[in-house]
mmCIF file of C-alpha atoms in Angstrom:
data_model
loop_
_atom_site.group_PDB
_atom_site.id
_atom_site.type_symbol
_atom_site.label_atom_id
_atom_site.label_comp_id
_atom_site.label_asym_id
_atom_site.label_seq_id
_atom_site.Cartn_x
_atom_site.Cartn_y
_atom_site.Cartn_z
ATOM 1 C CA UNK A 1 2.748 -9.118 -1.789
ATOM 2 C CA UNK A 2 3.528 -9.970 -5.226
ATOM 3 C CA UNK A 3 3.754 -8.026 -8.328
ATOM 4 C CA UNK A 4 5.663 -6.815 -11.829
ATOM 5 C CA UNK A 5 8.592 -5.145 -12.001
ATOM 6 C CA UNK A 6 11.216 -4.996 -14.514
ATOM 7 C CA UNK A 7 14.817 -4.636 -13.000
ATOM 8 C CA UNK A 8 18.036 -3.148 -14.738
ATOM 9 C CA UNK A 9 21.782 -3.953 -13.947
ATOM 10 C CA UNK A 10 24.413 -2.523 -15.702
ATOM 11 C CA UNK A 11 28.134 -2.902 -14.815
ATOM 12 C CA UNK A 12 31.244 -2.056 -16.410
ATOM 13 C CA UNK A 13 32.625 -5.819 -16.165
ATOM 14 C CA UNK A 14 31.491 -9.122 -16.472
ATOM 15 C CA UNK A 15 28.784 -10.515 -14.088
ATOM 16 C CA UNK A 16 26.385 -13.590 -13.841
ATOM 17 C CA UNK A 17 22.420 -12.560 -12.776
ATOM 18 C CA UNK A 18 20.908 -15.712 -10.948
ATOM 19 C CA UNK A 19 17.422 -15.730 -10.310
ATOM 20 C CA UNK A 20 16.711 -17.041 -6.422
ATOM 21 C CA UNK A 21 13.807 -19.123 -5.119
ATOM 22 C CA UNK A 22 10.601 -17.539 -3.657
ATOM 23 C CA UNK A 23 10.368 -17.609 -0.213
ATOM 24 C CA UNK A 24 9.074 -20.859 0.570
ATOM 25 C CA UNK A 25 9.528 -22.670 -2.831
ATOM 26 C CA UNK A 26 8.186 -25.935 -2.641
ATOM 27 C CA UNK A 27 6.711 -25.626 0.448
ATOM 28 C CA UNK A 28 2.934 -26.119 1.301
ATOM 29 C CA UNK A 29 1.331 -22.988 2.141
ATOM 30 C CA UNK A 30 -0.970 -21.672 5.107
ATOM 31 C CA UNK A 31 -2.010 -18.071 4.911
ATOM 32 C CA UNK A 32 -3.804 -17.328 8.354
ATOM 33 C CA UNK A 33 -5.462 -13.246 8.676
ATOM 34 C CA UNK A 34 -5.712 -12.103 12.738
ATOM 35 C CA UNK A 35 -5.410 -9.314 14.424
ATOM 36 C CA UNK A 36 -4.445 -7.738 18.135
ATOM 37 C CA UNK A 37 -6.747 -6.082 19.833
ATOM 38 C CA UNK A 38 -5.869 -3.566 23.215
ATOM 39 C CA UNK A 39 -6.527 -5.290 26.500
ATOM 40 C CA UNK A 40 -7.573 -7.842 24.862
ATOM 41 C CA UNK A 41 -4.809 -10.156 22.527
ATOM 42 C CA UNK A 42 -2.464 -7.611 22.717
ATOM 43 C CA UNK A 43 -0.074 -8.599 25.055
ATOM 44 C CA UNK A 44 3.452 -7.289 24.759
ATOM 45 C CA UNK A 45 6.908 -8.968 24.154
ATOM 46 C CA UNK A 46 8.083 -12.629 25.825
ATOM 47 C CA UNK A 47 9.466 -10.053 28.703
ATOM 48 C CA UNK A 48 5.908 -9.517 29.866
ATOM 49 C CA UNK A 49 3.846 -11.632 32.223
ATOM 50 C CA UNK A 50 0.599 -11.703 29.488
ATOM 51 C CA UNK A 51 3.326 -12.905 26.514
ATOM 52 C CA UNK A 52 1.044 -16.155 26.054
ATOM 53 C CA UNK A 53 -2.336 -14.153 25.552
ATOM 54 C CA UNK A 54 -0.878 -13.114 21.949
ATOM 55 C CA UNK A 55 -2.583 -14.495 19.435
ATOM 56 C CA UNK A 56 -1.599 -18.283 18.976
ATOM 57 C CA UNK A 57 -1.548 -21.052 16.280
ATOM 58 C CA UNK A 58 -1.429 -24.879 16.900
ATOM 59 C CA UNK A 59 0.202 -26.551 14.960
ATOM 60 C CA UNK A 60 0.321 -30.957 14.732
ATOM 61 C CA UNK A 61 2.347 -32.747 12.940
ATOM 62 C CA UNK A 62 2.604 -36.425 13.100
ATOM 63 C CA UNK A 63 6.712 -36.326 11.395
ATOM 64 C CA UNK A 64 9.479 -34.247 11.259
ATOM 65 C CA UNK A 65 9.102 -31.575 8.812
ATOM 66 C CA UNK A 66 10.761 -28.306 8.168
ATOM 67 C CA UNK A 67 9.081 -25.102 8.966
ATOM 68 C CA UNK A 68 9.542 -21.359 7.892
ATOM 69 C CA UNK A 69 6.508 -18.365 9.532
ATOM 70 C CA UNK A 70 6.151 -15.079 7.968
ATOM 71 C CA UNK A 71 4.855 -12.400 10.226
ATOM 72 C CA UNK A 72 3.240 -8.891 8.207
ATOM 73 C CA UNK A 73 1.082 -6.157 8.716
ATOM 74 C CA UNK A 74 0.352 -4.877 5.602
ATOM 75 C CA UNK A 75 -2.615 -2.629 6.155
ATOM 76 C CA UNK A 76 -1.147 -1.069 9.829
ATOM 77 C CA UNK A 77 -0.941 2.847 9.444
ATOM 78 C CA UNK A 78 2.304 2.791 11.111
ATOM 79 C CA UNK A 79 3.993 -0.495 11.284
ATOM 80 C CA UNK A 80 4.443 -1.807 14.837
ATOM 81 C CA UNK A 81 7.344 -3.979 16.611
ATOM 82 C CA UNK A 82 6.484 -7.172 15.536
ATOM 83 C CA UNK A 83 8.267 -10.828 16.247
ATOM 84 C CA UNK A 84 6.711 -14.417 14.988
ATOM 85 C CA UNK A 85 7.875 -17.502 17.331
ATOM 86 C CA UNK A 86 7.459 -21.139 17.115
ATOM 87 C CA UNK A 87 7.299 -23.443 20.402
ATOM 88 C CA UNK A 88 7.477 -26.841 21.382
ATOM 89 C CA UNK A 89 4.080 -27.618 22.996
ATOM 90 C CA UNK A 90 3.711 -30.276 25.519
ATOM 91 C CA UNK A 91 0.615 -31.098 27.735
ATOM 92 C CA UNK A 92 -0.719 -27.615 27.132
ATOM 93 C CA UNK A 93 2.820 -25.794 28.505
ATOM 94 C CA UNK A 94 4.776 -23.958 26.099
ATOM 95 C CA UNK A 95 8.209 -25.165 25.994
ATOM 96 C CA UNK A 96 11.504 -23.410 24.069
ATOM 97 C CA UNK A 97 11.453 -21.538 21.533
ATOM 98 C CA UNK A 98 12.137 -23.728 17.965
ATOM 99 C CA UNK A 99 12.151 -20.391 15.719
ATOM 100 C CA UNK A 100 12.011 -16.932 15.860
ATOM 101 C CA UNK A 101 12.456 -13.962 14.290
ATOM 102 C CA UNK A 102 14.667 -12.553 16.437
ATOM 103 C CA UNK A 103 14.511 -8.578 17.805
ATOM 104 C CA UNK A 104 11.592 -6.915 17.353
ATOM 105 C CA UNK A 105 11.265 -4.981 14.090
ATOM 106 C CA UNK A 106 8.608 -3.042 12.358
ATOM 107 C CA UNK A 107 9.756 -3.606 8.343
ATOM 108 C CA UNK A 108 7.884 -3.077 5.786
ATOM 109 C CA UNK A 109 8.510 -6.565 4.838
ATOM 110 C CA UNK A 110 7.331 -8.327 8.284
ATOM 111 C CA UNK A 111 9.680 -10.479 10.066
ATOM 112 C CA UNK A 112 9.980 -14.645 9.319
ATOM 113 C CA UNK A 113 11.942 -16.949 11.198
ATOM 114 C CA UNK A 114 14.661 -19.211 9.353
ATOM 115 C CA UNK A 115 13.939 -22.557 8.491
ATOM 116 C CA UNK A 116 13.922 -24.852 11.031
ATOM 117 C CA UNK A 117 12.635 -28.814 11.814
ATOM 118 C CA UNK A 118 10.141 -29.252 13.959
ATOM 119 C CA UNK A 119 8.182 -33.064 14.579
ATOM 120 C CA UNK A 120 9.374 -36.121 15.656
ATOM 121 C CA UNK A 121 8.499 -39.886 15.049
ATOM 122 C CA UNK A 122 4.717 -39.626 16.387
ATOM 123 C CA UNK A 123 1.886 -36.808 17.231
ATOM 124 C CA UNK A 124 3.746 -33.189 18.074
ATOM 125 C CA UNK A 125 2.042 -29.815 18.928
ATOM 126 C CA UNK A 126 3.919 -26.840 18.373
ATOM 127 C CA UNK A 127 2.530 -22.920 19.109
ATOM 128 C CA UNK A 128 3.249 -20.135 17.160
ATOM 129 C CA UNK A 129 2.684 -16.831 18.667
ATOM 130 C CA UNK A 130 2.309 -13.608 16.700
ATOM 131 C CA UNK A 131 3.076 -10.786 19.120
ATOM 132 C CA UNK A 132 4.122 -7.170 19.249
ATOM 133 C CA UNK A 133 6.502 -5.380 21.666
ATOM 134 C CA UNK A 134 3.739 -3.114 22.484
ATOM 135 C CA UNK A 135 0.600 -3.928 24.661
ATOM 136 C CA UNK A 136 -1.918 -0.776 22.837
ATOM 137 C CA UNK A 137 -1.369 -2.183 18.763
ATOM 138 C CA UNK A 138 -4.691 -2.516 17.048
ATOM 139 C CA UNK A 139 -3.878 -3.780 13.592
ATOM 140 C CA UNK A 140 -4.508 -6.674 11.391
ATOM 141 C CA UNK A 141 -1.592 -9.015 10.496
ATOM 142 C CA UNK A 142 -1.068 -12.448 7.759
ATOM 143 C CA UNK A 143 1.017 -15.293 8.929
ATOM 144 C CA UNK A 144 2.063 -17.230 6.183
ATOM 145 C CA UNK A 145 3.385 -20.674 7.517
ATOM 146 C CA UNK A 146 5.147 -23.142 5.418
ATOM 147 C CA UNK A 147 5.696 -26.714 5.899
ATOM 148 C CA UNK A 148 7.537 -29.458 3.689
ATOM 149 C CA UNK A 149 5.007 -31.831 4.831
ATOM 150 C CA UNK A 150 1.575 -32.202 6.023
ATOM 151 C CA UNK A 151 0.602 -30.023 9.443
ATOM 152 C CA UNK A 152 -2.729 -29.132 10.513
ATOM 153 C CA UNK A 153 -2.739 -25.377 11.982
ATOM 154 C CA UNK A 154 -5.685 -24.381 14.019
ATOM 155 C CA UNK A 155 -6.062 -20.506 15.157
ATOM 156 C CA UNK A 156 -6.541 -19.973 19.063
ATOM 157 C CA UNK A 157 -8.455 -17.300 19.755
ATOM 158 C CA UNK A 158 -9.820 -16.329 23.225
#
């Protein structure tokens, strides 16, 4: 969600404007569209027994690389509780959490996790899960998910 704007600052003393990187700068780029559906994707916050039916993304990497996910709805009526996580992923059980957003939150901007490494010397699989606190949402969300190197990130849908 990029566009124009023009912005003007005026204060009575000195001051020093500094422009800040984009979100991401420098970082390769994966824009992936989904969307939870009731009873069936849909399936509540990590306190709930169906947290791991959310809709998931695997993600390989063969080296360590840092990782940032953007979580938004940008087309919801009214903006639901929403939380992205990233997971280690061994032998098809998810493991801890890597990065998260934190609390649940339902800003305009989405929720995004802070950077953080994930990889190691070798194949990894990681799992990010796009959920929302409640189990009735039916909206469309983008995850944006940026890497410093490499990853292939494959949707799993049921």
């Amino acid at each position: 969600m990029f566009s124009r704007f023009k912005l003007r600052l005026e204060l009575d003393g000195p001051f020093r404007l500094t422009a800040i990187p984009r979100e991401g700068a420098g970082m390769r780029l994966r824009e992936l569209h989904g969307r939870w559906v009731p009873n069936t994707d849909c399936a509540g916050g990590p306190v709930d027994q169906c947290y791991a039916r959310n809709p998931r993304f695997l993600v390989r990497t063969d080296r360590e690389t840092p990782v940032l996910a953007r979580l938004q709805t940008p087309q919801a009526e009214s903006l639901p509780l929403i939380n992205v996580s990233v997971f280690a992923f061994d032998d098809a059980v998810l493991g801890s959490a890597c990065a998260s957003s934190g609390s649940y939150t339902n800003s305009p901007q989405g929720v995004a996790t802070r950077l953080a490494t994930i990889g190691r010397a070798g194949p990894a699989e990681y799992l990010v899960v796009a959920s929302t606190w409640d189990h009735d949402i039916d909206a469309s969300f983008v995850l944006y998910f940026y890497s410093e190197h490499p990853v292939d990130v494959t949707p799993l849908f049921q």
